[in-house]
Amino acid sequence: SGWAVNSKKTMPAKTAVLSAYWDCIRFPMVAYTSDAYAGSKAAMVYSVSVGDASSPGVKGTNNQIGDLWTGTADGSGNHSSDAGLSHVSRPISISFAYKYKSVGGEKFAFTAVLKNGDKTVASTSFNGDSSSDWKICELPFTYADLKTKVTSIYIQFKSSNGSSPEINTNSDVVIADNERHNGNFGSVLYI
């Protein structure tokens, strides 16, 4: 509850093609995986290339960076609200566990912002490198305002910090309960 994704950008309501390569025509950019640091599942955020003419060996015309954030998305997968989640404390830092399979040397992007209404009280950000093992990332908040109370926290994870994702054709991604899909995928962030 309170988290949004941009998967509608690669999951169109209609497509002009019926194909054996359905994972290349439309595929979400955020999923669960059983490959977790702790507990039974983790979130995966990854880049995808889809399109009506794509197959595992042909990139689509719609290359997107996976995006998971606190807020809401509109019917097209765009940020419609970056309001965040209700939060009333003033933490020193924020931490999360991650591992990251980078394509083309990309880095993933993380941002956290403590707000009071629309006013930023504190923030932190991080661009992470590839890591095949789980790592703990703890980031200190930098306070712009030392007196204003915090009312919400906005958090965002992106599969790439670039403007256009690197994509590997004919690659695999494993989601949910070891469910393997073949398509055109880029960098994968596990959190």
Tab-separated table of C-alpha atoms in Angstrom, residues 21-27 48-58 60 182-184:
chain	number	residue	atom	x	y	z
A	21	TYR	CA	6.915	-13.700	-28.010
A	22	TRP	CA	4.354	-12.138	-25.673
A	23	ASP	CA	7.041	-11.224	-23.091
A	24	CYS	CA	8.620	-8.993	-25.771
A	25	ILE	CA	5.335	-7.301	-26.716
A	26	ARG	CA	4.374	-6.278	-23.174
A	27	PHE	CA	6.033	-6.887	-19.817
A	48	VAL	CA	12.535	-3.464	-20.381
A	49	SER	CA	12.309	-3.088	-24.165
A	50	VAL	CA	8.908	-3.953	-25.644
A	51	GLY	CA	6.912	-3.262	-28.796
A	52	ASP	CA	4.606	-4.877	-31.315
A	53	ALA	CA	7.469	-5.957	-33.609
A	54	SER	CA	9.897	-7.156	-30.965
A	55	SER	CA	11.078	-10.692	-30.306
A	56	PRO	CA	13.822	-12.016	-28.020
A	57	GLY	CA	16.435	-11.037	-30.624
A	58	VAL	CA	14.915	-7.694	-31.666
A	60	GLY	CA	11.246	-3.056	-29.154
A	182	ASN	CA	12.766	-14.530	-22.042
A	183	GLY	CA	12.750	-11.095	-23.650
A	184	ASN	CA	14.714	-7.869	-23.925
